[in-house]
Tab-separated table of C-alpha atoms in Angstrom:
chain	number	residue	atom	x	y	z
A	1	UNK	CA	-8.846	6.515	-63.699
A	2	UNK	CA	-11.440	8.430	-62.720
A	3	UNK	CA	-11.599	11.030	-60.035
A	4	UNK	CA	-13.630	10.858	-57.014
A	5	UNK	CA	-16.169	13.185	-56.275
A	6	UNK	CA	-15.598	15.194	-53.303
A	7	UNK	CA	-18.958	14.849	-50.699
A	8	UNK	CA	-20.551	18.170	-50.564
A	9	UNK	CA	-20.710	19.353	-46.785
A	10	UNK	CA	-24.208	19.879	-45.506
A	11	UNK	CA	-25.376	23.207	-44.495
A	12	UNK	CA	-27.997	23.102	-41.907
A	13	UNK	CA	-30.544	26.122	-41.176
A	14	UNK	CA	-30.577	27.305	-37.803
A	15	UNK	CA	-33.529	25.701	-37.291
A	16	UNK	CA	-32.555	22.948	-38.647
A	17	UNK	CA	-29.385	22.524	-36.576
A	18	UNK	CA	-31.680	23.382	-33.383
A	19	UNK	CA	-33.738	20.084	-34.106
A	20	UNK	CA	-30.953	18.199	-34.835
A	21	UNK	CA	-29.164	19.094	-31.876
A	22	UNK	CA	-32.732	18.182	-29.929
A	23	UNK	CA	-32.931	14.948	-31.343
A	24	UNK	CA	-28.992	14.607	-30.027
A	25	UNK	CA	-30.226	15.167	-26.782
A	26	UNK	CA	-33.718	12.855	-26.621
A	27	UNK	CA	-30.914	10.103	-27.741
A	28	UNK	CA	-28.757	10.838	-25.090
A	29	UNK	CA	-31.797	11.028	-22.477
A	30	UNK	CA	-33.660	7.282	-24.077
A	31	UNK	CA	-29.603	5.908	-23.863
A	32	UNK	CA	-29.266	6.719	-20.261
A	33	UNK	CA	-32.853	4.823	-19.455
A	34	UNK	CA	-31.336	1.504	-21.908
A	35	UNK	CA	-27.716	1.598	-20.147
A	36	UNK	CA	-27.098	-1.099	-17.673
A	37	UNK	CA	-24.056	0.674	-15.994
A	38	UNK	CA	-25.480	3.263	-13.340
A	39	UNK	CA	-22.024	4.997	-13.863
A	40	UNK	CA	-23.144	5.570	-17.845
A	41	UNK	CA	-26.662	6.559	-16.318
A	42	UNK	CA	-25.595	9.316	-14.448
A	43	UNK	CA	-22.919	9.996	-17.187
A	44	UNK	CA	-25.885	10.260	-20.036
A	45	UNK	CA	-28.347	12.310	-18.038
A	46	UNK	CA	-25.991	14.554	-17.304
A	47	UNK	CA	-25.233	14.982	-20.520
A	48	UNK	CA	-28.782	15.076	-21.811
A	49	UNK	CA	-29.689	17.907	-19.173
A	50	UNK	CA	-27.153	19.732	-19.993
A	51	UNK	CA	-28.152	19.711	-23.763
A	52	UNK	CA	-32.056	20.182	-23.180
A	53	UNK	CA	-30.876	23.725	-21.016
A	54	UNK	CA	-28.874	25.053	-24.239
A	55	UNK	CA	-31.842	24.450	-26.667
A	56	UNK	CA	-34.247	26.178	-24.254
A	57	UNK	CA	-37.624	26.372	-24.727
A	58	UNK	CA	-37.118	24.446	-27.875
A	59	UNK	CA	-39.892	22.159	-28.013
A	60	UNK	CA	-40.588	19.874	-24.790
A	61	UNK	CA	-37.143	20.545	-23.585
A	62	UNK	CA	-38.042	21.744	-20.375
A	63	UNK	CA	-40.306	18.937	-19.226
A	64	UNK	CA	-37.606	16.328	-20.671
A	65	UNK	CA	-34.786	18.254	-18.713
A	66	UNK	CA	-37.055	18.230	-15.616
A	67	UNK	CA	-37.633	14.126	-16.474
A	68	UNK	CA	-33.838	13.966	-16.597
A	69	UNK	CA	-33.347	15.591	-13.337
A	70	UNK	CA	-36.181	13.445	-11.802
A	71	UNK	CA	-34.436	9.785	-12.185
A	72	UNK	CA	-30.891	11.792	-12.091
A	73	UNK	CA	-30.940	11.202	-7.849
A	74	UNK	CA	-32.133	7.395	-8.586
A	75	UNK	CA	-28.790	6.815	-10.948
A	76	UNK	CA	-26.374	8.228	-8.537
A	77	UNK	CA	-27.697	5.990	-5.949
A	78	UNK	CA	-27.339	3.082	-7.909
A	79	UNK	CA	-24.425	4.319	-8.783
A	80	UNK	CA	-23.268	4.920	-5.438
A	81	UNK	CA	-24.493	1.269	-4.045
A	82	UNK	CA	-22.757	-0.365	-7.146
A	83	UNK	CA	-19.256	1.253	-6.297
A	84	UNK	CA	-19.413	0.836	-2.281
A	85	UNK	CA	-20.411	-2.688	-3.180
A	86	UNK	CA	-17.085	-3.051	-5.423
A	87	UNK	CA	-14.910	-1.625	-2.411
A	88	UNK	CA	-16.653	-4.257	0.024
A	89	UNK	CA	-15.293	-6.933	-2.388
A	90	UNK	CA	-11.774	-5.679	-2.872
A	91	UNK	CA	-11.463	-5.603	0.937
A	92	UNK	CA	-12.506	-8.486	1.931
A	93	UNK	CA	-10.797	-10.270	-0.885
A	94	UNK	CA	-7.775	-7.830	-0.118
A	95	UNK	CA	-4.490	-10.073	0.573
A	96	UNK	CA	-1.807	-7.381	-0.178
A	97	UNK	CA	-0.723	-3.934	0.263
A	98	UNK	CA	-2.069	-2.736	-3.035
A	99	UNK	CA	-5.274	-5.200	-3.074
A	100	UNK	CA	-6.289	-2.892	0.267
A	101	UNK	CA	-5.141	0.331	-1.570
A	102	UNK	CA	-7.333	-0.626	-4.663
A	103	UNK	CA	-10.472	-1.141	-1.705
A	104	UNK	CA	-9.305	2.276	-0.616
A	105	UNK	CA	-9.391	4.370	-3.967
A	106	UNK	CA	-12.733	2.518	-5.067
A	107	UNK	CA	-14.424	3.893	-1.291
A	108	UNK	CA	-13.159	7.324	-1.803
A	109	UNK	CA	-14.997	7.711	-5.408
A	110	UNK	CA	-17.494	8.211	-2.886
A	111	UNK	CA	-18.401	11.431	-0.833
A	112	UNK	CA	-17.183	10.952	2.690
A	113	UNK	CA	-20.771	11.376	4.109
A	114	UNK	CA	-22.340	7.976	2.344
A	115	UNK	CA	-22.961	5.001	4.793
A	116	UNK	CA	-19.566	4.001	6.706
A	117	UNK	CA	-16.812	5.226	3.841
A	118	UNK	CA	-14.793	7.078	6.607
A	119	UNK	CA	-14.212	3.712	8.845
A	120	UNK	CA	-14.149	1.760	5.737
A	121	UNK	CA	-11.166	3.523	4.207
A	122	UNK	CA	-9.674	3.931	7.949
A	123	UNK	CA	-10.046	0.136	8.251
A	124	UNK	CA	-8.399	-0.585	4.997
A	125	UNK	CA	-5.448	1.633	5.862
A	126	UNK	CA	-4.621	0.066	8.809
A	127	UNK	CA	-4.591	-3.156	7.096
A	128	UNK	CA	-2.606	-2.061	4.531
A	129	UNK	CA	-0.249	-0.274	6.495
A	130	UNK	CA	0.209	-3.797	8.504
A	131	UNK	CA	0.739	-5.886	5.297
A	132	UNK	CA	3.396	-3.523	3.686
A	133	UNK	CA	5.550	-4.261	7.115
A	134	UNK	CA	4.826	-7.758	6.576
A	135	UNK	CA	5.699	-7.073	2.884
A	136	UNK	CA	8.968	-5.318	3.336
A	137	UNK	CA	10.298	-7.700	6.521
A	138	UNK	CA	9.789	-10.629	3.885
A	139	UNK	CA	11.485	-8.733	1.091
A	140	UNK	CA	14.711	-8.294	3.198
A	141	UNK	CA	14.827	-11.360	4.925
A	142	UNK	CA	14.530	-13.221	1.639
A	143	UNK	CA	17.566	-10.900	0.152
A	144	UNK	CA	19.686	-11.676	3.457
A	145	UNK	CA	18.921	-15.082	3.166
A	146	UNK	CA	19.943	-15.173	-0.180
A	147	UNK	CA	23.005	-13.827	0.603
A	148	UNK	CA	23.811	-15.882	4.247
A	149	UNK	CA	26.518	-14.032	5.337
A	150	UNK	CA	27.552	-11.219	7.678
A	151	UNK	CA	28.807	-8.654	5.023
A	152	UNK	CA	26.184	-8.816	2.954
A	153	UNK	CA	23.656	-7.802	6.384
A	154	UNK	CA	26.448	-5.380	6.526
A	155	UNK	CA	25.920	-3.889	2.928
A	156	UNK	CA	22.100	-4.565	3.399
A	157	UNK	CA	22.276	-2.232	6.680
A	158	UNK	CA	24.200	0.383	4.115
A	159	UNK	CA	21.796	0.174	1.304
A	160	UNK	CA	18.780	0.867	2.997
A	161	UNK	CA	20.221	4.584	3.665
A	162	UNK	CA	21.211	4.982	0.289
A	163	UNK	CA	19.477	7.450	-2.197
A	164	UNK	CA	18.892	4.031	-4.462
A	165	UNK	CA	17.069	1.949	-1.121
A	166	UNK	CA	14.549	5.070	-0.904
A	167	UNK	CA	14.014	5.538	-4.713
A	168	UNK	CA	12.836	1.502	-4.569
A	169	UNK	CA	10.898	2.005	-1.466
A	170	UNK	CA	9.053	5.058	-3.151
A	171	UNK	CA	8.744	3.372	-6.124
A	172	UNK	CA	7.390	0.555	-4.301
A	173	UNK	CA	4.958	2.746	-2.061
A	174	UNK	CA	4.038	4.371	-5.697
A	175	UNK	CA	2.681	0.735	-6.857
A	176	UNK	CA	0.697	0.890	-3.969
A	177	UNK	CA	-0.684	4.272	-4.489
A	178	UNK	CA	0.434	5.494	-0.751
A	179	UNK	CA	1.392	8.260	-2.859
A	180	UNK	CA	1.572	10.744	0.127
A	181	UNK	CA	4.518	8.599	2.096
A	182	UNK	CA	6.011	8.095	-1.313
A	183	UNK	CA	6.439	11.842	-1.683
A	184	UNK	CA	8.022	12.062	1.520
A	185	UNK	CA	10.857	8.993	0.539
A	186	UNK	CA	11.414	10.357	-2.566
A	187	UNK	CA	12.545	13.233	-0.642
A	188	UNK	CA	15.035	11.576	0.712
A	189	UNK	CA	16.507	10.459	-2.916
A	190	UNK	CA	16.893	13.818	-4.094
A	191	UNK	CA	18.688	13.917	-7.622
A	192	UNK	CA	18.703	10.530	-7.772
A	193	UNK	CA	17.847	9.218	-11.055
A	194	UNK	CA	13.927	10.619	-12.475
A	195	UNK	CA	13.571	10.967	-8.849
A	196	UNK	CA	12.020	15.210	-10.008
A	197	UNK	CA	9.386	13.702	-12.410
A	198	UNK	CA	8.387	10.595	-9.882
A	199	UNK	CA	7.626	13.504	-7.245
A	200	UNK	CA	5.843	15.422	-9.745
A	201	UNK	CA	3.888	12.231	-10.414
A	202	UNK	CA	3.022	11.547	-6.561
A	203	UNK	CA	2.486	15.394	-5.992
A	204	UNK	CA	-0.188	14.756	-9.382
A	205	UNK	CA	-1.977	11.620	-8.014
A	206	UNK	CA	-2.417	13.379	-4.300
A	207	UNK	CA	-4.406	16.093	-6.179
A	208	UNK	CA	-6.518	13.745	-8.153
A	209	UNK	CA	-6.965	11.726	-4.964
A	210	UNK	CA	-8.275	14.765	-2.923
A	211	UNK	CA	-10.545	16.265	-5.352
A	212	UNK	CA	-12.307	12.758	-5.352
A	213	UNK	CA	-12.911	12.974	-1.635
A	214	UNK	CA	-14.266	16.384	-2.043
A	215	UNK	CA	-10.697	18.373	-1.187
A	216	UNK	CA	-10.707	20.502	-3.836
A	217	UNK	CA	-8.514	23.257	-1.654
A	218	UNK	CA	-5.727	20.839	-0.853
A	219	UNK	CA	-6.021	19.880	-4.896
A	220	UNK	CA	-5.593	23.323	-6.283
A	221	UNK	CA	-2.444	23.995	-4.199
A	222	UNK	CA	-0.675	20.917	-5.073
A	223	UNK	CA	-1.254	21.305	-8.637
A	224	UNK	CA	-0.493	25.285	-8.261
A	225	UNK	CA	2.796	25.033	-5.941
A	226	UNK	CA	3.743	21.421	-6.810
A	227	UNK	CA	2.855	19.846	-10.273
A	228	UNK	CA	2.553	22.871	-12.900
A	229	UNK	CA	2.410	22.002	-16.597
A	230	UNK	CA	2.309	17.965	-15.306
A	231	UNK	CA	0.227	16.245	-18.123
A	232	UNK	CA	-3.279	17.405	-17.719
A	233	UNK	CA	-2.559	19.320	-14.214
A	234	UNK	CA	-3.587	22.604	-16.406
A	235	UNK	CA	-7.003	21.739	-17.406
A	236	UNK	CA	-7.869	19.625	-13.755
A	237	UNK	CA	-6.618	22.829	-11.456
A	238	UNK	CA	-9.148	25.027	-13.259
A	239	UNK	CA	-11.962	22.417	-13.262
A	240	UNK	CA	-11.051	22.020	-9.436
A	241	UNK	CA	-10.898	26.211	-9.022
A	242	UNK	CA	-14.606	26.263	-10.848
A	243	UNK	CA	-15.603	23.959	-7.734
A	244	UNK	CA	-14.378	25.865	-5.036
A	245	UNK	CA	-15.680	28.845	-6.904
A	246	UNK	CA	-19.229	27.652	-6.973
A	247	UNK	CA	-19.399	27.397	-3.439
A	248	UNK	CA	-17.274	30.421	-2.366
A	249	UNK	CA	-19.131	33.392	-1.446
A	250	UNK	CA	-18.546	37.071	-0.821
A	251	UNK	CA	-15.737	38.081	1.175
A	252	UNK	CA	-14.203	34.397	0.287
A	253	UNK	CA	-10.654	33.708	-0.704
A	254	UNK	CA	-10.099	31.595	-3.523
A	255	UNK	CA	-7.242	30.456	-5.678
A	256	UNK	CA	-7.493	31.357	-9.781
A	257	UNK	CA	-4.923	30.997	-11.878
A	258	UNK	CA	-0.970	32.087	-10.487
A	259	UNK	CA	-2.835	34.284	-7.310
A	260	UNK	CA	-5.583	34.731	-4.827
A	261	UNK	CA	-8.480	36.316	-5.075
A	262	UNK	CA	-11.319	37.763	-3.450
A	263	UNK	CA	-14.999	37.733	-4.302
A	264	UNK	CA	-15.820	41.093	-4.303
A	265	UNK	CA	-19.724	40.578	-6.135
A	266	UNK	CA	-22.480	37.406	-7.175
A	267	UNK	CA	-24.494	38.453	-9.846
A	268	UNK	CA	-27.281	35.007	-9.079
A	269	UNK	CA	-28.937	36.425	-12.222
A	270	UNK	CA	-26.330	36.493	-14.801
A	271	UNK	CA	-24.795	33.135	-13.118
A	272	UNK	CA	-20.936	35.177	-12.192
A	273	UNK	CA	-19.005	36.134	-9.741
A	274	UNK	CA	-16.111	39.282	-9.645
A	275	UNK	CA	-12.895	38.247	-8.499
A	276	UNK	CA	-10.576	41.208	-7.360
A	277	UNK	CA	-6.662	40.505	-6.760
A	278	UNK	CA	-5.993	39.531	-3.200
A	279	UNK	CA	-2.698	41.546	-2.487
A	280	UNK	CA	-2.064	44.677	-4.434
A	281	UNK	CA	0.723	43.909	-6.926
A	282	UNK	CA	2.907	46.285	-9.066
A	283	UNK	CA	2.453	46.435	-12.768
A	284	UNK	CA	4.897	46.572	-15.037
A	285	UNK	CA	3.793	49.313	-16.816
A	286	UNK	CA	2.878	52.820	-15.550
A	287	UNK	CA	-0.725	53.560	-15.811
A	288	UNK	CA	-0.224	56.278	-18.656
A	289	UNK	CA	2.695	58.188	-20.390
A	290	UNK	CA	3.212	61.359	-18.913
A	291	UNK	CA	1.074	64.234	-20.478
A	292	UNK	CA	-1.381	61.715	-22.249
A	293	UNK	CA	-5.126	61.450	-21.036
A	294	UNK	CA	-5.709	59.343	-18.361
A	295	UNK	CA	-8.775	57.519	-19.995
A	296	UNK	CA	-9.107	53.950	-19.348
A	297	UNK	CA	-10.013	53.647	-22.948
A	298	UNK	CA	-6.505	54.764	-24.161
A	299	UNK	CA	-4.498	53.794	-20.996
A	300	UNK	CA	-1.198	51.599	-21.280
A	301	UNK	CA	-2.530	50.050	-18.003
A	302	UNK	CA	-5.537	48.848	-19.785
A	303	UNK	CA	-3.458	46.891	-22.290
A	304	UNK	CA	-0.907	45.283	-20.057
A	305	UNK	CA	-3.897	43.311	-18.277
A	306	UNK	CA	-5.733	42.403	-21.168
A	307	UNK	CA	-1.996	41.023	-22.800
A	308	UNK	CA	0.583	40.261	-21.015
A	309	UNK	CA	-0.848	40.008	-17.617
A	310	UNK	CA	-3.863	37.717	-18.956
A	311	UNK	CA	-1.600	35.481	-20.786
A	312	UNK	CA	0.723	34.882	-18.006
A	313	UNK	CA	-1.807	34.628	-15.367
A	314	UNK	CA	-4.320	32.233	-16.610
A	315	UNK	CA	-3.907	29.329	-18.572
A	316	UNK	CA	-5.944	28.320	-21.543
A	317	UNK	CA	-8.716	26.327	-19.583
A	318	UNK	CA	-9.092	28.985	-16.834
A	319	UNK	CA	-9.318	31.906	-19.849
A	320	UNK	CA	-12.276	30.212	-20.891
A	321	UNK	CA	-14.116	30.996	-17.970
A	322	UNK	CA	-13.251	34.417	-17.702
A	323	UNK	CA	-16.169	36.601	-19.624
A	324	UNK	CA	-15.692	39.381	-21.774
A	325	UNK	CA	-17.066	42.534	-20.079
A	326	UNK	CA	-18.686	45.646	-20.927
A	327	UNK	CA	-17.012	48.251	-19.139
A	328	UNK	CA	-18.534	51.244	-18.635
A	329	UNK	CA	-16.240	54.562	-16.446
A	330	UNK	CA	-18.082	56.812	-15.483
A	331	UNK	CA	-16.846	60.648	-14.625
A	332	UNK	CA	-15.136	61.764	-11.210
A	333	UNK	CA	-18.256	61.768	-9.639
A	334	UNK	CA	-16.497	65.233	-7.670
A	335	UNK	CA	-14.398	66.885	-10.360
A	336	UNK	CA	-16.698	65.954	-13.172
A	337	UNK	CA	-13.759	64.470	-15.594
A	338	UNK	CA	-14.444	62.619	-18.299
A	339	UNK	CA	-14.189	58.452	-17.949
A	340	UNK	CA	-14.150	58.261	-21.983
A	341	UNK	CA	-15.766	55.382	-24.279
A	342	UNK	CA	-17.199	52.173	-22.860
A	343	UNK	CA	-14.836	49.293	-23.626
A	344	UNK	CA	-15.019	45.478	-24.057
A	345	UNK	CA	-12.591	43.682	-21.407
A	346	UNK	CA	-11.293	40.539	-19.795
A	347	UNK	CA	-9.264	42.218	-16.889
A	348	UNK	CA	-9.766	45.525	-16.065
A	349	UNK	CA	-9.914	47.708	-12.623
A	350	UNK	CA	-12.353	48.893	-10.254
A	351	UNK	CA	-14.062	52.407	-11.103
A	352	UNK	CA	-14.353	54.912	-7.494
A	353	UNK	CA	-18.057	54.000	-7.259
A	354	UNK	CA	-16.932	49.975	-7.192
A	355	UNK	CA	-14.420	50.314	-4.550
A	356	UNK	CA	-16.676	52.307	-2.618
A	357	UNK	CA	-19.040	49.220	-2.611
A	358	UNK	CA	-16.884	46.686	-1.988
A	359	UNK	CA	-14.818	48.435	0.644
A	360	UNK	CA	-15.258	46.261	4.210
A	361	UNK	CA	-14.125	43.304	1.374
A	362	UNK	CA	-11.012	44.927	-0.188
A	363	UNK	CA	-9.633	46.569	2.692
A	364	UNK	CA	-7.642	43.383	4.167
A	365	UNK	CA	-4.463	42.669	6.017
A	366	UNK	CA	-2.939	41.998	2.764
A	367	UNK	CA	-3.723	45.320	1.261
A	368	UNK	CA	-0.653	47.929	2.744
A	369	UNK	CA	0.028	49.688	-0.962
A	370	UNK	CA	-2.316	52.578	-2.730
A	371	UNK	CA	-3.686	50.795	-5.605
A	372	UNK	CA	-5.015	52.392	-8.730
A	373	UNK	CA	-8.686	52.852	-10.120
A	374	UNK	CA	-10.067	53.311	-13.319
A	375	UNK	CA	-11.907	56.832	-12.742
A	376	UNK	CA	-9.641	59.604	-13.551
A	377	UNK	CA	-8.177	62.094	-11.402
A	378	UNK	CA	-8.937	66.167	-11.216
A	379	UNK	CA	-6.492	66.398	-13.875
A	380	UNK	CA	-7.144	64.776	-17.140
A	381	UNK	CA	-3.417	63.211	-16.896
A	382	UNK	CA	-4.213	61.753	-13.213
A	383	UNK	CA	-5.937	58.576	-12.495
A	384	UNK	CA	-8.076	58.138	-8.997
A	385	UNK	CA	-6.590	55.489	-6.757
A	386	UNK	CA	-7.219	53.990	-3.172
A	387	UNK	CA	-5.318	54.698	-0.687
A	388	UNK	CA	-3.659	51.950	1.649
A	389	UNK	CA	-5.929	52.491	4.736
A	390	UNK	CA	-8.819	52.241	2.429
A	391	UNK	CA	-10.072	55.201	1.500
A	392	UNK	CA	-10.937	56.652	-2.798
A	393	UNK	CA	-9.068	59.664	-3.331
A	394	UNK	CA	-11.025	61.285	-6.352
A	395	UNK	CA	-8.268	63.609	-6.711
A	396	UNK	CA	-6.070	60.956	-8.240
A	397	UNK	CA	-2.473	60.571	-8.567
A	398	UNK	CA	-0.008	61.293	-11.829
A	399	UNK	CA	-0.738	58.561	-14.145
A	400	UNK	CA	2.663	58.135	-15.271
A	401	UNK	CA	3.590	57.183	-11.624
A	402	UNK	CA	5.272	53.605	-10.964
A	403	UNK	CA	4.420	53.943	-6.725
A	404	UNK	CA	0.949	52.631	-7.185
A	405	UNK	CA	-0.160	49.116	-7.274
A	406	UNK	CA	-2.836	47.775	-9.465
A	407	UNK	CA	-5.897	44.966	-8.124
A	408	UNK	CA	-6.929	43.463	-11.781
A	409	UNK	CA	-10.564	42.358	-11.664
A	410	UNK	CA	-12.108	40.246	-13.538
A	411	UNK	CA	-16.149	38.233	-13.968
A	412	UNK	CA	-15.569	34.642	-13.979
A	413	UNK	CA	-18.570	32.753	-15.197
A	414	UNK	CA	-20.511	29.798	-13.097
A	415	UNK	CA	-21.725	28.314	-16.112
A	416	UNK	CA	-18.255	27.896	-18.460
């Protein structure tokens, strides 16, 4: 029998791949104008911009990007009509507890600000809140009817303070996607039964639910304190942190990864923003062995936060965002010692000139610990640190000290 040829891969030229990816994107941009679902619209032109902004100045891609952006605004209205429109429907055709909470999640895929949405979803609350009673009376009533006697009101009286009556009325109240006073039943049947993962799965679905209705604060700490590793809770938290980050600006505290952080810097022109550690926090390393040079270069401290303390504070989706730096120290601007070699770095810490700047924003309530910089000290074995009132001290401390803290930095790009 004979043997099948293997298909030669194709090797495209750079230029080649350039118009190929081009002609990607004028599909995606024609697609959006053919699709009849405004959802797909907005979907595709999205897409397409996006696209026509990595090629460039390739070709007409900036007056096709700027056509995309044009009828962009006309989508999302559609879009916005089409889905209000759906929740209308669901309400008034609502005859349940969950046919209200399906009106209710459709509304809140819209921002709060469009037409009526906050009395709508008020509105359908209410209503379902007064059909679950309704709901729940029947349920009982039809089991104590069932049973027609005394003891068995008895036992019903019993069972609705057991662990098992609240894991069926959370379950229940999870159907219905009041996922907020589920949590709070479940509470009530600790240990009971996968009661830990249903939580998990309510404390997931609040997050989800707030991020659609613009919460992206409340999201990020219910997926930080509350959900963890929770099926895709990784990769929304850090596309809910790159949302709050967007907006956040200087002096602003915002949650990245396992801690807080401040924005210390906005560099508008190369699209990032430096985030400096919140609290001071001790290392668990010393900054450098006794008798070795101080130089961030060389310095143990240096790689602990570019190994083990990346790895454990960021997961895989928030790394991405975190750009590579070129990090340059400088000499003690008063003792004149050497900084050493530029390096490349993820994580690294502030140089004397750095938290000079961005003193009135590091100095907070949370900072009561000395906290180490990247400048050396007078001695060539010292390191220069800040004090915990504030202030540099260029003289520097002995690096192989464990009293200091350490404030990682790191640039955390707008457009990853």
């Amino acid at each position: 029998m004979a043997k099948r040829k293997k298909k030669q891969e194709v090797i495209l030229t750079p230029e080649q791949q350039r118009e190929a990816d081009y002609q990607k994107a004028v599909r995606r941009m024609e697609g959006a104008e053919k699709m009849l679902q405004p959802e797909d619209k907005v979907h595709m032109y999205k897409e397409a911009i996006r696209m026509f902004e990595e090629l460039g100045d390739y070709e007409d891609c900036e007056v096709r990007k700027k056509r995309c952006r044009k009828r962009l605004p006309l989508a999302r209205r559609e879009y916005r009509e089409e889905v209000y429109q759906t929740g209308m429907q669901l309400k008034q055709e609502a005859k349940s507890s969950s046919d209200y909470e399906a009106a209710i999640a459709q509304f809140r895929r819209l921002r709060r600000e469009y037409k009526d949405i906050p009395d709508q979803i008020e509105a359908c609350m209410q209503l379902k809140e007064s059909a679950y009673k309704k709901e729940r009376v029947k349920n009982i009533w039809k089991k104590l009817i069932s049973v027609g006697a005394l003891a068995a009101i008895a036992a019903v009286v019993v069972f609705l303070c057991s662990p098992a009556a609240f894991y069926l009325e959370g379950s229940f109240l999870m159907n219905i996607r009041d996922y907020e006073r589920a949590n709070t039943i479940f509470a009530k049947s600790k240990g009971y039964k996968d009661t830990k993962e249903r939580v998990r799965e309510c404390n997931y679905q609040r997050a989800v639910l707030a991020a659609q209705e613009g919460d992206y604060g409340k999201a990020v700490r219910l997926l930080h304190d509350k959900v963890g590793d929770y099926k895709d809770a990784l990769e929304k938290k850090a596309q809910y942190e790159m949302e709050i980050l967007m907006s956040a600006g200087t002096g602003d505290t915002v949650i990245f990864g396992t801690a807080k952080w401040l924005v210390a810097d906005i560099d508008e022109q190369a699209d990032r923003k430096l985030l400096v550690r919140k609290k001071p926090v001790k290392a668990k390393t010393v900054y450098q062995e006794a008798g070795k040079s101080a130089e961030w270069e060389i310095s143990k401290m240096r790689t602990w936060l570019n190994d083990v303390f990346w790895t454990n504070s960021f997961s895989s989706y928030e790394q991405k965002a975190v750009l590579q730096t070129e990090v340059v120290t400088a000499a003690n601007s008063r003792y004149g010692t050497a900084g050493g070699n530029h390096t490349s770095d993820r994580v690294f810490l502030l140089d004397e000139q750095e938290a000079q700047r961005y003193q009135k924003v590091l100095h907070t309530k949370d900072n009561r610990r000395a906290w180490w910089l990247r400048t050396p000290g007078k001695a060539a074995d010292s390191a220069a640190f800040v004090s915990a009132e504030g202030v540099v001290m260029r003289y520097g401390y002995a690096a192989d000290s464990k009293e200091l803290a350490v404030r990682p930095a790191v640039w955390v790009g707008m457009g990853q």
